[in-house]
Coordinates of C-alpha atoms and ligand atoms in Angstrom, one line a residue:
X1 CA 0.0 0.0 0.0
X2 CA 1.7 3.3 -1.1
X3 CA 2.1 5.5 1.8
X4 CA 0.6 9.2 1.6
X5 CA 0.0 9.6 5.1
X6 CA 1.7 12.6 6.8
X7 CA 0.9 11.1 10.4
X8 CA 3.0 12.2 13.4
X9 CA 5.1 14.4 10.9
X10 CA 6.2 18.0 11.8
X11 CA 5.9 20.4 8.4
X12 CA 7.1 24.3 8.7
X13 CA 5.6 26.0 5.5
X14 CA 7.1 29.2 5.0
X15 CA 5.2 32.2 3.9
X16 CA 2.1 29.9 5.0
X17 CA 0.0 32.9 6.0
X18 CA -2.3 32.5 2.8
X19 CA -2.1 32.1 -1.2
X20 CA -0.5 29.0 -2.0
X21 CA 1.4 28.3 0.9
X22 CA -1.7 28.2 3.0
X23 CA -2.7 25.7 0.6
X24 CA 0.2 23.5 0.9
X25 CA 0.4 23.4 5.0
X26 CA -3.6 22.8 4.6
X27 CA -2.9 19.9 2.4
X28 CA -0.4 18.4 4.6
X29 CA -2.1 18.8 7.5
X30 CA -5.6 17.2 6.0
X31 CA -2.6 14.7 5.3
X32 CA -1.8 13.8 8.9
X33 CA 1.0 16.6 9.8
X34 CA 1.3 19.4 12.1
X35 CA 2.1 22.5 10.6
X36 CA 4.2 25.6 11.7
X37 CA 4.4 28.3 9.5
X38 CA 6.1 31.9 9.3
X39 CA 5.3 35.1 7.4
X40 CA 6.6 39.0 7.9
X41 CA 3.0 40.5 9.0
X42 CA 1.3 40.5 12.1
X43 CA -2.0 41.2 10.6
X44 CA -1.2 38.1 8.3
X45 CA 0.0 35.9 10.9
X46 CA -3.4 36.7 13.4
X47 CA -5.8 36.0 10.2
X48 CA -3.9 32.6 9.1
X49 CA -4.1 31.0 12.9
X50 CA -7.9 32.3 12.5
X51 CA -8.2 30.3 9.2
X52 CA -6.2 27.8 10.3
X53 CA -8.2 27.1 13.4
X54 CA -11.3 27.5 11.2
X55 CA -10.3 24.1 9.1
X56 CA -9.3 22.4 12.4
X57 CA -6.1 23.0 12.0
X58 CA -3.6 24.0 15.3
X59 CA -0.7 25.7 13.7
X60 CA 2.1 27.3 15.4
X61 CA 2.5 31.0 13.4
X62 CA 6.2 32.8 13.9
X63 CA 6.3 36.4 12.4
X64 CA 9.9 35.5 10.9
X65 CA 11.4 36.7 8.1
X66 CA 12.8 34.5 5.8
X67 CA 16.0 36.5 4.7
X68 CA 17.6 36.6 8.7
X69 CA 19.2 33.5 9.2
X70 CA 19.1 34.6 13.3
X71 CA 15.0 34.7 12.8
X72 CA 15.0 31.4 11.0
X73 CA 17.5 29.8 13.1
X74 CA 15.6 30.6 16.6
X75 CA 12.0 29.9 14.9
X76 CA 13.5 26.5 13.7
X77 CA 14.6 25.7 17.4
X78 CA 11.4 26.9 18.8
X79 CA 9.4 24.8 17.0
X80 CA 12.0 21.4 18.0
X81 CA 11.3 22.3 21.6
X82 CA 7.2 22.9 21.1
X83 CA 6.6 20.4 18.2
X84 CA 9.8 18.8 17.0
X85 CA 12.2 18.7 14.7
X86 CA 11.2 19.0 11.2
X87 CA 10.2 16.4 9.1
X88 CA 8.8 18.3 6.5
X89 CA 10.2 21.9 4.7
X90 CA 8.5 23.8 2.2
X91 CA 10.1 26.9 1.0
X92 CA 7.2 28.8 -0.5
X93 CA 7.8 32.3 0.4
X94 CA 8.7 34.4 -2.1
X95 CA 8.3 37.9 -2.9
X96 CA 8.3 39.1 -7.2
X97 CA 9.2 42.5 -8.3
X98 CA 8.3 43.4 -12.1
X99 CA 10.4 46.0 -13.6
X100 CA 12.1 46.2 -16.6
X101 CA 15.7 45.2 -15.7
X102 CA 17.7 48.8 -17.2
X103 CA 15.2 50.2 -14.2
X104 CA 15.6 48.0 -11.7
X105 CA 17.9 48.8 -9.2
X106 CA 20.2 46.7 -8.1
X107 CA 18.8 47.0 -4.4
X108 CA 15.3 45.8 -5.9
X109 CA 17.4 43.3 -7.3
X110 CA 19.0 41.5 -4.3
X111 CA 15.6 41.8 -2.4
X112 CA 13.8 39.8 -5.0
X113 CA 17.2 37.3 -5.0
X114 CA 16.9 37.5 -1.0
X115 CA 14.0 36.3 -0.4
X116 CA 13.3 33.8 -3.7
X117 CA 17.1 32.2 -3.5
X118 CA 18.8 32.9 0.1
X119 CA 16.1 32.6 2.0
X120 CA 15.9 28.8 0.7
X121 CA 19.1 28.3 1.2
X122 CA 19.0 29.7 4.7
X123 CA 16.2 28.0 6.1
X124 CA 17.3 24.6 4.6
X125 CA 20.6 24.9 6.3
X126 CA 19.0 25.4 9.2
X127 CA 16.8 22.2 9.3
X128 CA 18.7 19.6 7.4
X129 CA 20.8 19.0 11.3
X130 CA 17.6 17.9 12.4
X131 CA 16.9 15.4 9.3
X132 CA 20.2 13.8 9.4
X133 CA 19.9 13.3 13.5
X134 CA 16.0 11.6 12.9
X135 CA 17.1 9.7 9.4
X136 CA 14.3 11.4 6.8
X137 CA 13.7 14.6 5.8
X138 CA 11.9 16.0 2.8
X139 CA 12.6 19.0 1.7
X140 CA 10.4 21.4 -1.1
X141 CA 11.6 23.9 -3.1
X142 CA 8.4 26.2 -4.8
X143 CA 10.3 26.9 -7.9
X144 CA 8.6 28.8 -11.1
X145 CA 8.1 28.7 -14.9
X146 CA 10.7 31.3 -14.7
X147 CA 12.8 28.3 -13.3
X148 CA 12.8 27.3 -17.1
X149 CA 11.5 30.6 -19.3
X150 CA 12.0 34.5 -19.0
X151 CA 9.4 36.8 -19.9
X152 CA 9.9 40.7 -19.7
X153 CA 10.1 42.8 -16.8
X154 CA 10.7 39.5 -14.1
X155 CA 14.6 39.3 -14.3
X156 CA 15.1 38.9 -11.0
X157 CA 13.0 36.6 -10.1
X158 CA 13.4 34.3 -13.1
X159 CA 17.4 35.1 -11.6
X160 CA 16.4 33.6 -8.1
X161 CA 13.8 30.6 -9.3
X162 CA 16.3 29.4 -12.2
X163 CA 18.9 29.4 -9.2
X164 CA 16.8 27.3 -6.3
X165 CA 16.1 25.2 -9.5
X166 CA 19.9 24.1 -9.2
X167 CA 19.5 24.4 -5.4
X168 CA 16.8 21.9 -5.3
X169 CA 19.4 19.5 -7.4
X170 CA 22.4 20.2 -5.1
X171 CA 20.5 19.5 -2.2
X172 CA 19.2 16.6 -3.3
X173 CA 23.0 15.8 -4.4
X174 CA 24.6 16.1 -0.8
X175 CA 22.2 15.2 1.3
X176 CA 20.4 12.2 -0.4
X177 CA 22.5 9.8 1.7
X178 CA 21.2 11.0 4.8
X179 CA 17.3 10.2 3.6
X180 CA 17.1 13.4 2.7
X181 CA 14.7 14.1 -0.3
X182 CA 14.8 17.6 -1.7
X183 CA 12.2 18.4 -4.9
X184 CA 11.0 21.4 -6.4
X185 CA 7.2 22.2 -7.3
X186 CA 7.3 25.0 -10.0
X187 CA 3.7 26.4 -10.4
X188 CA 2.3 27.9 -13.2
X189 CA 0.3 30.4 -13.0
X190 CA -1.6 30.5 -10.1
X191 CA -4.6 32.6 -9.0
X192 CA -3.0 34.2 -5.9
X193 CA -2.0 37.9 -4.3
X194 CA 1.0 37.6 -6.4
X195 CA -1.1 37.1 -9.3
X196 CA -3.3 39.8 -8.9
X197 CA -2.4 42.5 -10.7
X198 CA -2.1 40.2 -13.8
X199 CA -5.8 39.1 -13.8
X200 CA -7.0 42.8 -13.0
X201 CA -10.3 43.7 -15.1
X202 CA -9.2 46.6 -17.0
X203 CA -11.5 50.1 -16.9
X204 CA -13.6 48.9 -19.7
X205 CA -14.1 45.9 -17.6
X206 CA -12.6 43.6 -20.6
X207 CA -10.0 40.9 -19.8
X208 CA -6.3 41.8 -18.6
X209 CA -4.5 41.3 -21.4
X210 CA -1.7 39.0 -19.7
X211 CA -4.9 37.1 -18.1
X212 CA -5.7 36.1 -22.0
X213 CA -2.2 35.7 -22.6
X214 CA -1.9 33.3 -20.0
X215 CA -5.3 31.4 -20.7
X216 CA -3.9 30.6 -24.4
X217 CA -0.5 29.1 -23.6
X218 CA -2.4 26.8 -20.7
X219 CA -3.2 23.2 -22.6
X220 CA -5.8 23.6 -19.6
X221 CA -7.1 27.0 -21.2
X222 CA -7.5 28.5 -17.2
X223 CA -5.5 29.8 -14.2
X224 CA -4.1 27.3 -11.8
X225 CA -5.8 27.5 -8.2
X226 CA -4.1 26.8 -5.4
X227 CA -6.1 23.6 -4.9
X228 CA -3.9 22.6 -7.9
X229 CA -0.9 22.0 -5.8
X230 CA -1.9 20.5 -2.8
X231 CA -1.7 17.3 -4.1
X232 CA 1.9 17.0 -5.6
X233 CA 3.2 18.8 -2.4
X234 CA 1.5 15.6 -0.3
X235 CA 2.9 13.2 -2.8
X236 CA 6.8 15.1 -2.9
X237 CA 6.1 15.6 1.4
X238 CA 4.9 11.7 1.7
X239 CA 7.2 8.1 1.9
X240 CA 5.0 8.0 -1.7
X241 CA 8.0 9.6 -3.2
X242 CA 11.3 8.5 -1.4
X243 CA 12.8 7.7 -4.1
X244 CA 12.2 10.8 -6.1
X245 CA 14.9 13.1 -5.8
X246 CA 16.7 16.3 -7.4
X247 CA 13.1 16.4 -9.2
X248 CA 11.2 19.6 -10.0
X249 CA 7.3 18.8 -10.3
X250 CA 5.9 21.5 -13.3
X251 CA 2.5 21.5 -12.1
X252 CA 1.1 24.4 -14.8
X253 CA -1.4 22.7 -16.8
X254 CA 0.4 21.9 -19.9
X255 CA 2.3 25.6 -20.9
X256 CA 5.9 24.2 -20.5
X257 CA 4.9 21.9 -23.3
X258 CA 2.7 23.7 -25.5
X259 CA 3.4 26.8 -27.9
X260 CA 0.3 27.8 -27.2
X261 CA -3.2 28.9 -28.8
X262 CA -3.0 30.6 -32.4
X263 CA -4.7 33.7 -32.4
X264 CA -8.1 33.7 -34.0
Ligands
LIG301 P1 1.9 35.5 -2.1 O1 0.4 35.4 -2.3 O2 2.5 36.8 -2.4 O3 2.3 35.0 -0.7 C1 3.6 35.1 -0.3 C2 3.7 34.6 1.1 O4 5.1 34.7 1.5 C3 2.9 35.4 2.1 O5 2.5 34.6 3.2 C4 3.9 36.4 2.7 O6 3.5 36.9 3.9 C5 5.2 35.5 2.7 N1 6.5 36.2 2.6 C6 6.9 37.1 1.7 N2 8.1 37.5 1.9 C7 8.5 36.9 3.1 C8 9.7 37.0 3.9 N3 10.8 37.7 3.6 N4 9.7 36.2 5.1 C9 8.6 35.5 5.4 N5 7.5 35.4 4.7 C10 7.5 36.1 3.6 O7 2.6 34.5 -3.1 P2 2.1 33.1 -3.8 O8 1.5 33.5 -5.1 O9 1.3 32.4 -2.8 O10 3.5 32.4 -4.1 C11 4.1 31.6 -3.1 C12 5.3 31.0 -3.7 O11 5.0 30.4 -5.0 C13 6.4 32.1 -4.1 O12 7.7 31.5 -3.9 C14 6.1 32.3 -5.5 O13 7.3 32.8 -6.2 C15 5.8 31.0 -6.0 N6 5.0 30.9 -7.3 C16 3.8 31.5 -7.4 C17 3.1 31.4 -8.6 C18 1.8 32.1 -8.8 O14 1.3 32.1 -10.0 N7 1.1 32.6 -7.8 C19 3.6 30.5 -9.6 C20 4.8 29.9 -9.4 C21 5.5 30.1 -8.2 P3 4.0 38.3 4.5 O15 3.8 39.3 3.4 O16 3.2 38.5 5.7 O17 5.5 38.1 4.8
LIG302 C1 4.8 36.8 -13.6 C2 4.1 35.9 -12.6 C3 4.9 34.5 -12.6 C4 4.2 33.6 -11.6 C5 4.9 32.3 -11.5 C6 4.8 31.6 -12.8 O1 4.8 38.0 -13.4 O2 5.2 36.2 -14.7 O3 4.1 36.4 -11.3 O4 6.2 34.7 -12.3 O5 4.3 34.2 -10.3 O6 6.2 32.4 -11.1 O7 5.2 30.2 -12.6

């Protein structure tokens, strides 16, 4: 019997406080785990444990952000002493900044690299101890279609998701000895917060123009919803998949492998 049960395991989502990693610690926990997640907001951290305790769900919240490697490392020992260590990472937070890149500055730059491609690196470093002491650990990376295209205006964030891409791998490289699974789920486009302003009705109340754009190179013809993922992140966080590895999961509908729709 192939095992997708998530029983007894300890799962920190980052940026769980809503959009698609809400979705993902919801998933896991329906799943069997118990979830900790972290965000940057206050008022986000309050309405997740009040959504989270809607759906049944007791989740340890930490206002920590992702980029201070003193935040993550204290959050990542508070939850060992109150939950355990941590079966279960998912590095979902992730910020995007769209400007065209002669505009950008390289300040905007490093944020968007920050948060999208250290902050991975720094949170995994910080619970990977704990895997190798307990013998298992799974590890997920929420990579991008800008982990394999660019498009304009997204440099940097194509940049930082093209890089935990190779992350993922290298992780899943040093570490698979130690029962260490690390995988990637790359999205594609996903009706979130993030998302927003590329679905936005425009004043004549006709379709965003990227919202059509997107619609036509999905196999799927439609957004993702965050519903989407929950499944592959069980299946990548479950003993389903120990012997996947250095693996990054396009779950986008069909566009990485479809030119898309000709125009009428
Ligand atoms: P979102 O709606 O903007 O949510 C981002 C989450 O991350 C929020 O909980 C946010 O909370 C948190 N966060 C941001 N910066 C943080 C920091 N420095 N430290 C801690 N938490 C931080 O984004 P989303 O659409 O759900 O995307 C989640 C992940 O999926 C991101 O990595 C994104 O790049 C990736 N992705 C999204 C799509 C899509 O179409 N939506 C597709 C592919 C990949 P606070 O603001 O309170 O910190
Ligand atoms: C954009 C979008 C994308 C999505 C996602 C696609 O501006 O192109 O924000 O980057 O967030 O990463 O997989």
């Amino acid at each position: 019997m192939v095992n997708f049960s998530l029983k007894d395991k300890v799962a920190l989502v980052t940026g769980g406080s809503y959009g698609i990693g809400f979705a993902i610690a919801k998933a896991l926990a329906q799943a069997g785990a118990r979830i900790a997640f972290n965000c940057r907001s206050e008022e986000h951290l309050n309405q997740a444990l009040s959504d989270y305790q809607e759906l049944g769900i007791d989740a340890l919240g930490y206002i920590c952000d992702v980029t201070s490697e003193e935040q993550v490392q204290h959050m990542v020992e508070d939850i060992k002493q109150r939950m355990g260590i941590i079966d279960i990472l998912v590095n979902n937070a992730g910020i995007i900044k769209r400007i065209p890149m002669t505009e950008m500055t390289v300040d905007e730059y490093k944020q968007v690299i920050d948060v999208d491609l250290t902050a991975p690196f720094i949170v995994s470093k910080a619970v990977i101890p704990g895997m190798i002491t307990k013998g298992h650990g799974k590890i997920i990376n929420i990579c991008s279609m800008m982990s394999e295209l660019g498009r304009e205006t997204v440099s940097a964030y194509a940049a930082a998701k093209g890089g935990l891409k190779m992350l993922t791998r290298n992780i899943a490289s040093e570490y698979g000895e130690y029962n260490i699974q690390c995988n990637g789920i790359g999205p594609g486009y996903i009706a979130t917060p993030q998302t927003a302003p590329l679905r936005e009705r425009q004043a004549d109340g006709s379709r965003h123009p990227f919202d059509s754009f997107i619609v036509a190179k999905t196999p799927a013809a439609r957004w993702g919803t965050t519903e989407d993922l929950e499944g592959p992140a069980v299946f990548l966080a479950s003993d389903a998949s120990n012997f996947v590895n250095g693996h990054i999961l396009y779950v986008d509908g069909g566009i990485l492998a479809y030119i898309g729709k000709q125009p009428k």
